[in-house]
PDB file of C-alpha atoms and ligand atoms in Angstrom:
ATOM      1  CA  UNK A   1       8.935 -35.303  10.332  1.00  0.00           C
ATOM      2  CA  UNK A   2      10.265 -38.577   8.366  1.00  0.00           C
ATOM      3  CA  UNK A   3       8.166 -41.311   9.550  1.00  0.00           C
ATOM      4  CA  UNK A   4      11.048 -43.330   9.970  1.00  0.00           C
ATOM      5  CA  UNK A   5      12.287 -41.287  12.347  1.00  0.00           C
ATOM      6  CA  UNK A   6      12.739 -42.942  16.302  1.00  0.00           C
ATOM      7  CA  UNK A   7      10.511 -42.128  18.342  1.00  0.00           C
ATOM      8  CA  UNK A   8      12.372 -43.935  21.394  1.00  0.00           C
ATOM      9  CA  UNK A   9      15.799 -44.501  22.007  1.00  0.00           C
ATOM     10  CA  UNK A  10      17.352 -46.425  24.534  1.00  0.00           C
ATOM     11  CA  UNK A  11      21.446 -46.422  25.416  1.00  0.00           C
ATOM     12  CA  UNK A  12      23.669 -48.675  27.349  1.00  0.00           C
ATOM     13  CA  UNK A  13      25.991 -46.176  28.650  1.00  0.00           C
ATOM     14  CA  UNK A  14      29.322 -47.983  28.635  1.00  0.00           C
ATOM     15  CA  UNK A  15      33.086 -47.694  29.734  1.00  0.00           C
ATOM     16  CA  UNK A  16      33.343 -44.617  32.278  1.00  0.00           C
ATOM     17  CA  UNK A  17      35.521 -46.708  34.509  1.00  0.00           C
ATOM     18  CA  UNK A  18      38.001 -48.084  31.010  1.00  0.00           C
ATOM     19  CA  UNK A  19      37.930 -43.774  30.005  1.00  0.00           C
ATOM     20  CA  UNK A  20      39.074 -42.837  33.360  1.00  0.00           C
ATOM     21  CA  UNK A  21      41.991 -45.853  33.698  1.00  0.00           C
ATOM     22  CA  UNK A  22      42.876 -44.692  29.970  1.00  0.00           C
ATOM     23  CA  UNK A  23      43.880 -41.249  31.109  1.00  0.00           C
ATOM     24  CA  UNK A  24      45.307 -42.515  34.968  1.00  0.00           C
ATOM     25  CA  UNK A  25      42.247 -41.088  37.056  1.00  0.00           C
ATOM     26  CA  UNK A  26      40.197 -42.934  39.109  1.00  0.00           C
ATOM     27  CA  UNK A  27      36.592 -44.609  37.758  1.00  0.00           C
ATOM     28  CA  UNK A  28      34.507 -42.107  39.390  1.00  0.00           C
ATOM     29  CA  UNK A  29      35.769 -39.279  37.648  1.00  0.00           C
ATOM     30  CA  UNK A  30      34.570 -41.324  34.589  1.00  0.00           C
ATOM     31  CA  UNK A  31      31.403 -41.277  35.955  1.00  0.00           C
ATOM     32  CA  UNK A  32      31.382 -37.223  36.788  1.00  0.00           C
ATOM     33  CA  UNK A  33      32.337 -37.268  32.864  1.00  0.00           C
ATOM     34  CA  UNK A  34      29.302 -39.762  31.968  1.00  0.00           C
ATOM     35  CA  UNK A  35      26.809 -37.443  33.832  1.00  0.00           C
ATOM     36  CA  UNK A  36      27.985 -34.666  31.538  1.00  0.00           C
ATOM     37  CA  UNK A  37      27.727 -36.423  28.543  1.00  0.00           C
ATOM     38  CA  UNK A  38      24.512 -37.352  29.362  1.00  0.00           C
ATOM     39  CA  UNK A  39      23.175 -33.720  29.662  1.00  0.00           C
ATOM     40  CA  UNK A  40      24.411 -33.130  26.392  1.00  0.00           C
ATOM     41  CA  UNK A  41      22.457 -36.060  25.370  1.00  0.00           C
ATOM     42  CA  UNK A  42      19.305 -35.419  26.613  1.00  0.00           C
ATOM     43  CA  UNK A  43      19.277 -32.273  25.370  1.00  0.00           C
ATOM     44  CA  UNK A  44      20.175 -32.635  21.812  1.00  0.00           C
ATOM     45  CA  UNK A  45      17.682 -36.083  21.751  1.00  0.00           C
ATOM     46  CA  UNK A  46      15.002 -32.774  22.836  1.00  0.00           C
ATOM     47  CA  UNK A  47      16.009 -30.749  19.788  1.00  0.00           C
ATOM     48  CA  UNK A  48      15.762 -33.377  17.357  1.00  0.00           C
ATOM     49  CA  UNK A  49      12.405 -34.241  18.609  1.00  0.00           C
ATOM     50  CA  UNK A  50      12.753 -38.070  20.234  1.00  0.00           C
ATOM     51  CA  UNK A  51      10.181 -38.704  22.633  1.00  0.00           C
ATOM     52  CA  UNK A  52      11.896 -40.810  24.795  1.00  0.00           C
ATOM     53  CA  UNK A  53      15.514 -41.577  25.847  1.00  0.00           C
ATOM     54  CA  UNK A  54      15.653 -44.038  28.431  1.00  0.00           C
ATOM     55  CA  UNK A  55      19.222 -44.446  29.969  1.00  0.00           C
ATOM     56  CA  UNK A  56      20.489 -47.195  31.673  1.00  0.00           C
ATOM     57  CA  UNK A  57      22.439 -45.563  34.990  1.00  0.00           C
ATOM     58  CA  UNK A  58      22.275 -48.115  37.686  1.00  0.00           C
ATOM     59  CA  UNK A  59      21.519 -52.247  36.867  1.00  0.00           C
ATOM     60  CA  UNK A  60      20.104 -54.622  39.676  1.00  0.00           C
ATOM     61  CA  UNK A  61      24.005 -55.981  39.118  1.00  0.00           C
ATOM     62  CA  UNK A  62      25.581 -52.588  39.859  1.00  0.00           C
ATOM     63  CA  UNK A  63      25.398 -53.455  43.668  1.00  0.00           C
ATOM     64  CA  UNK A  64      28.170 -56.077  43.457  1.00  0.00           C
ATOM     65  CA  UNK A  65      30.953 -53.178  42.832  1.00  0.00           C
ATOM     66  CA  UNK A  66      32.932 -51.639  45.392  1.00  0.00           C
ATOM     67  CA  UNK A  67      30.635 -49.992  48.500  1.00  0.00           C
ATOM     68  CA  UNK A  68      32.616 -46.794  47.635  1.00  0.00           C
ATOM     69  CA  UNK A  69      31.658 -47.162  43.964  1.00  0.00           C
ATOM     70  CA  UNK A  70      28.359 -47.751  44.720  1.00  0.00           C
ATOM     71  CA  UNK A  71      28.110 -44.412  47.227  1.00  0.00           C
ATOM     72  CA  UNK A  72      29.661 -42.416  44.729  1.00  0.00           C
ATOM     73  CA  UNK A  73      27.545 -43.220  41.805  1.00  0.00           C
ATOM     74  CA  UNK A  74      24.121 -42.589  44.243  1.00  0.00           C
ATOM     75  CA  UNK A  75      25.896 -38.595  45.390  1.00  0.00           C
ATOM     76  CA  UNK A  76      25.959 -38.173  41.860  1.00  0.00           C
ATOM     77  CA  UNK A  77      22.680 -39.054  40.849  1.00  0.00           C
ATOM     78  CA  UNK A  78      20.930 -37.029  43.584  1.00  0.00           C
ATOM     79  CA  UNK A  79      23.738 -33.689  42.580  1.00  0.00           C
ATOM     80  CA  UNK A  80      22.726 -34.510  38.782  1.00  0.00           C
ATOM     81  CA  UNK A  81      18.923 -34.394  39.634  1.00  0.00           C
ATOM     82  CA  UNK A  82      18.864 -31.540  41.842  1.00  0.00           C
ATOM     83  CA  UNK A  83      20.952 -29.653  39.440  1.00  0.00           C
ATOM     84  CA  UNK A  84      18.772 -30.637  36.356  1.00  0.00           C
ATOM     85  CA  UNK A  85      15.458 -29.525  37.735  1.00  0.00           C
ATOM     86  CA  UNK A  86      16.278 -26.041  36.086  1.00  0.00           C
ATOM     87  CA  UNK A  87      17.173 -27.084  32.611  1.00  0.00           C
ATOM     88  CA  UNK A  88      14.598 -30.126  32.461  1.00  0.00           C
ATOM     89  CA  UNK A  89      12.077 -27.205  32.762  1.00  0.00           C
ATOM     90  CA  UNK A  90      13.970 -25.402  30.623  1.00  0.00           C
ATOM     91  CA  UNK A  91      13.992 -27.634  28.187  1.00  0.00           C
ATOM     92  CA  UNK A  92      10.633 -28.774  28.717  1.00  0.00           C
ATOM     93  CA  UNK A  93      12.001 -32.333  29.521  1.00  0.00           C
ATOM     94  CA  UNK A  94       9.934 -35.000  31.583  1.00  0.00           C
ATOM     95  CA  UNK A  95      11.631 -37.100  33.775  1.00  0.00           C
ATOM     96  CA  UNK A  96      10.573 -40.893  34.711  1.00  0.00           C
ATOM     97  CA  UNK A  97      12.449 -43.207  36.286  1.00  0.00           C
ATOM     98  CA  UNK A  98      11.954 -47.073  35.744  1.00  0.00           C
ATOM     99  CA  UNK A  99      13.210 -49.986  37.781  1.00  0.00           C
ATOM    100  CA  UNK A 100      12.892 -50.609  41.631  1.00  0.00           C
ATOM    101  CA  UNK A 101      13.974 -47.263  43.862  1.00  0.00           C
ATOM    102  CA  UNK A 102      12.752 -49.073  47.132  1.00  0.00           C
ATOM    103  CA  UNK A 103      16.167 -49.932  47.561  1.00  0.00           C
ATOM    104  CA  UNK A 104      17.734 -46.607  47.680  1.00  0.00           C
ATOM    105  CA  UNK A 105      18.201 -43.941  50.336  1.00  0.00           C
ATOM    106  CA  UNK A 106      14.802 -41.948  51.136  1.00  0.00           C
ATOM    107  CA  UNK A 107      16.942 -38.890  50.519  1.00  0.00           C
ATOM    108  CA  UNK A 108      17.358 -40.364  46.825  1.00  0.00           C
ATOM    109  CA  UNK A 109      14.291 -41.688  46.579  1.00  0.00           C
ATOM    110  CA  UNK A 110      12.649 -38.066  47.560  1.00  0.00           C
ATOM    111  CA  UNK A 111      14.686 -36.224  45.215  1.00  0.00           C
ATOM    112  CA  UNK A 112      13.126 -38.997  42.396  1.00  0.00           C
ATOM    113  CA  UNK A 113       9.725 -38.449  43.416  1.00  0.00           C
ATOM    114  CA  UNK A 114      10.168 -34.586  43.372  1.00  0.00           C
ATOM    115  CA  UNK A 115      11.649 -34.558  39.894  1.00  0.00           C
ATOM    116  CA  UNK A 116       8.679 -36.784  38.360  1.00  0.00           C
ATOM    117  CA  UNK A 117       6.578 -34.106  40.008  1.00  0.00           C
ATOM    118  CA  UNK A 118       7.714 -31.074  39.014  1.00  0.00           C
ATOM    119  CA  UNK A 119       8.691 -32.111  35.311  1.00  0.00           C
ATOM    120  CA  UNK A 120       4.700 -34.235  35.077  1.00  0.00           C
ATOM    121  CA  UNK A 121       3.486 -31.325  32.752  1.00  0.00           C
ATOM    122  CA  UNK A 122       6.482 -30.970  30.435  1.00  0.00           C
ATOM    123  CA  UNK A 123       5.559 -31.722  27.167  1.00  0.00           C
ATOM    124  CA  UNK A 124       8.949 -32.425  25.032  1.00  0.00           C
ATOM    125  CA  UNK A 125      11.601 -35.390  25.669  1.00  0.00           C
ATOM    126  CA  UNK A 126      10.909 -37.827  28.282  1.00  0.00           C
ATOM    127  CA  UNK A 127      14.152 -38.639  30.096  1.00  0.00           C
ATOM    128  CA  UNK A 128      13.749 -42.115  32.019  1.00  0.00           C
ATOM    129  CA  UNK A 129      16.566 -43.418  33.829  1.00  0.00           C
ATOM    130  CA  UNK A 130      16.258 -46.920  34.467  1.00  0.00           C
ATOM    131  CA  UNK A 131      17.334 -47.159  38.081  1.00  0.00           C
ATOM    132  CA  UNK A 132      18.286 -50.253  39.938  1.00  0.00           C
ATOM    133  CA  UNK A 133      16.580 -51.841  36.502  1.00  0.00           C
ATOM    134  CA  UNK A 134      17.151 -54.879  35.695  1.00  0.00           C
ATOM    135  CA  UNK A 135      14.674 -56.687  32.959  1.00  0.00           C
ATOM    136  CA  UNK A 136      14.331 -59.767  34.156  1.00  0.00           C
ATOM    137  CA  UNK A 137      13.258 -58.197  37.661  1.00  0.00           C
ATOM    138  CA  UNK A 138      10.749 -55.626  35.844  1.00  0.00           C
ATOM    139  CA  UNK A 139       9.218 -58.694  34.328  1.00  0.00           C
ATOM    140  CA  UNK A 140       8.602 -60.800  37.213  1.00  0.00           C
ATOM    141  CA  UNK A 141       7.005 -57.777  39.237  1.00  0.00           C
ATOM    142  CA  UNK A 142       5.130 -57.145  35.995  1.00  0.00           C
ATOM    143  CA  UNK A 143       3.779 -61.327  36.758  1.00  0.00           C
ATOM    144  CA  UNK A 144       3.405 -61.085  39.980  1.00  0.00           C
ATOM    145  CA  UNK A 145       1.386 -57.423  39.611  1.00  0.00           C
ATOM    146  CA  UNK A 146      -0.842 -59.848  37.486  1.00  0.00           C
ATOM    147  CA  UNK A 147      -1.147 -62.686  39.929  1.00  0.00           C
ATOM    148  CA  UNK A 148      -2.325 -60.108  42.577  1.00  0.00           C
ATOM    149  CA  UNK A 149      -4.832 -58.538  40.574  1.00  0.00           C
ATOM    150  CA  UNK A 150      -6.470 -61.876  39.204  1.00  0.00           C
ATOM    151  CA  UNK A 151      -5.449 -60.647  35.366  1.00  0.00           C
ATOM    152  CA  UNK A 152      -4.927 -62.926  32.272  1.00  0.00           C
ATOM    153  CA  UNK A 153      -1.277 -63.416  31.582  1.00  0.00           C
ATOM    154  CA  UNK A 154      -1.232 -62.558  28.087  1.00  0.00           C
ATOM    155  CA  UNK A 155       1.033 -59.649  25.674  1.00  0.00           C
ATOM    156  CA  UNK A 156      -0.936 -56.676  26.660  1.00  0.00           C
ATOM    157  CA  UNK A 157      -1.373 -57.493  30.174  1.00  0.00           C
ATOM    158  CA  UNK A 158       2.216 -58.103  30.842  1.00  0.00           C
ATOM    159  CA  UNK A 159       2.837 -54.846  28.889  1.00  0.00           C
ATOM    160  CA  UNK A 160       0.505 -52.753  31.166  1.00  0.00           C
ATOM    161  CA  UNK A 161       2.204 -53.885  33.988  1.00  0.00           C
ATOM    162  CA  UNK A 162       5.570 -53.168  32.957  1.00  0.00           C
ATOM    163  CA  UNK A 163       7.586 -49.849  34.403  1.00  0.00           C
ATOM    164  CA  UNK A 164       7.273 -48.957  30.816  1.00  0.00           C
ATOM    165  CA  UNK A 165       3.884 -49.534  30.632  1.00  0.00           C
ATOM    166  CA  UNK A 166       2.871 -45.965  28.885  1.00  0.00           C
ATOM    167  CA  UNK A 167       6.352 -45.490  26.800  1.00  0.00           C
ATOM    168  CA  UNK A 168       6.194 -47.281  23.001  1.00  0.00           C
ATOM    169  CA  UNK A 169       8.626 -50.044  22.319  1.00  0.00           C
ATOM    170  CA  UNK A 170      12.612 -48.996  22.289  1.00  0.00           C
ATOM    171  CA  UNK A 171      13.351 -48.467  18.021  1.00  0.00           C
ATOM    172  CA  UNK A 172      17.745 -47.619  18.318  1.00  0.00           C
ATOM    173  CA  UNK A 173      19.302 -49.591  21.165  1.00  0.00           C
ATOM    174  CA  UNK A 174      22.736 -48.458  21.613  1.00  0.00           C
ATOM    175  CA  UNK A 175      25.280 -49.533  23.441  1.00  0.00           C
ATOM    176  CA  UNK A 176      28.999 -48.092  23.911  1.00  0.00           C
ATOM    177  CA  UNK A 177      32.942 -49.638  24.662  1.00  0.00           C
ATOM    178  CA  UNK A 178      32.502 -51.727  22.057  1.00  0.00           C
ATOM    179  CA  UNK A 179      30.729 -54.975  24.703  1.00  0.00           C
ATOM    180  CA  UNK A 180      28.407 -56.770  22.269  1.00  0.00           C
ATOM    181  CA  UNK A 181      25.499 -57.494  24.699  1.00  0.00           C
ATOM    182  CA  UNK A 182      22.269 -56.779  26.119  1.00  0.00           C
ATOM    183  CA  UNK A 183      23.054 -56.817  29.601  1.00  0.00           C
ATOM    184  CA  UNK A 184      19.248 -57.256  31.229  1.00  0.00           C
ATOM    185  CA  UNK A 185      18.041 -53.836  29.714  1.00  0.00           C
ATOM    186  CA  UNK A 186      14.520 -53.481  27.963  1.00  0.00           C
ATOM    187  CA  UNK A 187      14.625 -57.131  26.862  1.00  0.00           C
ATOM    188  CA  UNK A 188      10.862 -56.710  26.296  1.00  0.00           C
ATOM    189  CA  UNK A 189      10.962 -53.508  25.119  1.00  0.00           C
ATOM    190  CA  UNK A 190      13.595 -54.165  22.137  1.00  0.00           C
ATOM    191  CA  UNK A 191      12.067 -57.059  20.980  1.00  0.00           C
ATOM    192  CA  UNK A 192      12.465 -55.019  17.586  1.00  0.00           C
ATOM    193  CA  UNK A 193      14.514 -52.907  18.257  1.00  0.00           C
ATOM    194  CA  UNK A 194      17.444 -51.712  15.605  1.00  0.00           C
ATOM    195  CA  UNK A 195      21.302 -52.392  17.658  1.00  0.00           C
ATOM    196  CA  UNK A 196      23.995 -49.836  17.305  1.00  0.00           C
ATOM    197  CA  UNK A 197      27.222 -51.110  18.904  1.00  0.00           C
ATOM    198  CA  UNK A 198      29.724 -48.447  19.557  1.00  0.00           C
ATOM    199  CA  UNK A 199      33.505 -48.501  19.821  1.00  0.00           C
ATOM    200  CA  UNK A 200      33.732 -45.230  21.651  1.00  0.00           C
ATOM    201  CA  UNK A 201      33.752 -45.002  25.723  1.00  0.00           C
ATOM    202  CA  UNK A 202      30.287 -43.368  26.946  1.00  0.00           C
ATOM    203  CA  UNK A 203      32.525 -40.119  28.314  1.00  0.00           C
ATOM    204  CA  UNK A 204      33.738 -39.462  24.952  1.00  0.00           C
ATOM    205  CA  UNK A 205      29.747 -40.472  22.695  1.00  0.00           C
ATOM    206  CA  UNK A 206      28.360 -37.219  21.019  1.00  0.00           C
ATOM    207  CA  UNK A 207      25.680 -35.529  19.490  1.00  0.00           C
ATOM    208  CA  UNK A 208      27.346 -36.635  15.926  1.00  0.00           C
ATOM    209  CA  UNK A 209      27.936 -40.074  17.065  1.00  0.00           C
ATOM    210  CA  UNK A 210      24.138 -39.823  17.913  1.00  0.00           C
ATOM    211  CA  UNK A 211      23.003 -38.221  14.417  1.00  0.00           C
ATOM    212  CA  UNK A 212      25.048 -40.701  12.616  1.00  0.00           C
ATOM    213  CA  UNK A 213      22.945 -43.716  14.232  1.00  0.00           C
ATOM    214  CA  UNK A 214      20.091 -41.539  13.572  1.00  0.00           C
ATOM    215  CA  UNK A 215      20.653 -41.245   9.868  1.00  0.00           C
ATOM    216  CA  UNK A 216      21.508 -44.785   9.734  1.00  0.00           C
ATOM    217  CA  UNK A 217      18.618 -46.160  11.193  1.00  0.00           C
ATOM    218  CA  UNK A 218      16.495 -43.954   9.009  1.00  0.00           C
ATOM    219  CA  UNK A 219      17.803 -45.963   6.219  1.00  0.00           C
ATOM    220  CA  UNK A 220      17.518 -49.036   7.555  1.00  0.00           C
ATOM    221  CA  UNK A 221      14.092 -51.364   6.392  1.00  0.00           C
ATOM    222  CA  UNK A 222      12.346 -52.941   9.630  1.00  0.00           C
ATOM    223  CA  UNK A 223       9.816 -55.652   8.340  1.00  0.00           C
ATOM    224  CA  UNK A 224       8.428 -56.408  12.014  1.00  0.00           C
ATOM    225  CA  UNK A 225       9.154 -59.929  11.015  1.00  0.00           C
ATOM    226  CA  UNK A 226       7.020 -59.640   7.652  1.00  0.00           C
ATOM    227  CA  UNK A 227       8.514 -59.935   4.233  1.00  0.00           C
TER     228      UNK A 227
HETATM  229  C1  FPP U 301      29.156 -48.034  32.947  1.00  0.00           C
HETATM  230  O1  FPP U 301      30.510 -47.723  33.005  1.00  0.00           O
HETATM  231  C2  FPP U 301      28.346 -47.042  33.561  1.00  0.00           C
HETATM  232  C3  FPP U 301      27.599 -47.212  34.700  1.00  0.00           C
HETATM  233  C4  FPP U 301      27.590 -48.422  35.499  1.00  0.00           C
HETATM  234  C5  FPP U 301      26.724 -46.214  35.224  1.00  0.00           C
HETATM  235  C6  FPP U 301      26.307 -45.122  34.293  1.00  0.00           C
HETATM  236  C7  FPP U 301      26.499 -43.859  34.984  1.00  0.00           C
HETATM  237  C8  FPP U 301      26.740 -42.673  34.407  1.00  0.00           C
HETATM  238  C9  FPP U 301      26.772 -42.476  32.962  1.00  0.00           C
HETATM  239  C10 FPP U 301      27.040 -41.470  35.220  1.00  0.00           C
HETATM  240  C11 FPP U 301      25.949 -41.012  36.081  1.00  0.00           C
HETATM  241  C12 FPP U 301      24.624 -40.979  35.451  1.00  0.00           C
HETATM  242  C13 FPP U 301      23.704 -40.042  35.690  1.00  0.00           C
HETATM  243  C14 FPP U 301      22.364 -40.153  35.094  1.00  0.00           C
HETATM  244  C15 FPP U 301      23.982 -38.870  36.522  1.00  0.00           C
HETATM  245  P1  FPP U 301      31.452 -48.752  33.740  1.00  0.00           P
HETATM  246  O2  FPP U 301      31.718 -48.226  35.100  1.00  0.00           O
HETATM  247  O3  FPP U 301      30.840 -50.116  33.710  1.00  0.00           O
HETATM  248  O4  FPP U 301      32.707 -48.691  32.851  1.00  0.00           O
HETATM  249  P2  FPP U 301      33.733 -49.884  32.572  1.00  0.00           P
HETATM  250  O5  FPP U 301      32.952 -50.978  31.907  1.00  0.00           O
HETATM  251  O6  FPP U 301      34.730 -49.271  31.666  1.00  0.00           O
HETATM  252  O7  FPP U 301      34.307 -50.302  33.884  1.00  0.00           O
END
């Protein structure tokens, strides 16, 4: 394989709710369309041979929408994980998840759990949704992990300590709807990371809108801040 090739690829999934009001449903229904999308995703990042794809589905800021919104977006995560079991073994997928569950219903946080377990030996893609993530929270659990244990606060440590701690640094950060920002994802992780900032809505992002940023990014020279 090229050596250039990503090995991790991380995606802001962007503008279910703008997709939906585009074509006069409600937001939900974008996100039943997201969850599809991301399937497709997943499973084409599998074939190509990424490692990782880590997904941003629910932000530490996500609880400020509408309590409806909120319920809604947690049904579908637990459907989308109890229906995926099958093809992540299928497809030899592992799943992770990164960010702090604690907060979400034991019924979710079970199903979570369960899905770590049964895809641990998988050996292709890793799938990690960051849930209730938020980077600026992963960081200061990371600090206070190293506070508790009586560790230097230095690179490595804080790396170890991350939810990421065994996953290599993000190399395509993508985000969709055309927003130009990070929004509190992997801001550790991406310190070199390559951006990809995409007009489309995440319902309507493909597996050619993927191999384009692919091919791009192949091309593309990363110095790691040498000359
Ligand atoms: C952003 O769209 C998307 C989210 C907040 C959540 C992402 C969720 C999914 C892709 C669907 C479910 C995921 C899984 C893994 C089953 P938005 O609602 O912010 O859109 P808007 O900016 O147009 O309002």
């Amino acid at each position: 394989m090229n050596n250039n090739f990503p090995k991790h690829i991380a995606i802001i999934m962007d503008g279910n709710g703008r997709w939906a009001k585009q074509r006069g449903l409600k937001r939900t229904a974008g996100h039943e369309e997201g969850a599809k999308v991301v399937r497709d995703i997943t499973t084409h990042c599998g074939k190509l041979g990424v490692e990782f794809l880590t997904l941003y589905a629910f932000s530490t800021e996500n609880w400020s929408r509408p309590k409806l919104e909120i319920e809604f977006l947690m049904k579908l995560l637990e459907k989308y994980l109890t229906n995926e079991l099958e093809v992540y073994l299928q497809n030899n997928v592992r799943f992770q998840a990164i960010g702090d569950i604690s907060k979400f219903s034991n019924a979710l946080q079970k199903r979570i759990t369960l899905t770590q377990e049964k895809t641990a030996k998988c050996t292709g893609l890793t799938q990690i949704l960051a849930l209730n993530y938020g980077s600026r929270n992963e960081i200061t659990r990371a600090v206070q992990k190293l506070v508790v244990q009586n560790l230097a606060v230095n690179e490595e440590n804080i790396n170890s300590c991350l939810d990421t701690a065994h996953i290599p640094d993000v190399d395509i950060l993508i985000r969709t709807s055309g927003e130009v920002r990070l929004s509190n994802f992997l801001l550790w992780q991406s310190a070199y990371a390559e951006l990809f900032f995409v007009q489309k809505y995440w319902p309507e992002f493909t597996s050619y809108d993927l191999d384009d940023i692919i091919d791009d990014f192949i091309k593309r020279e990363r110095r790691f801040g040498s000359v």
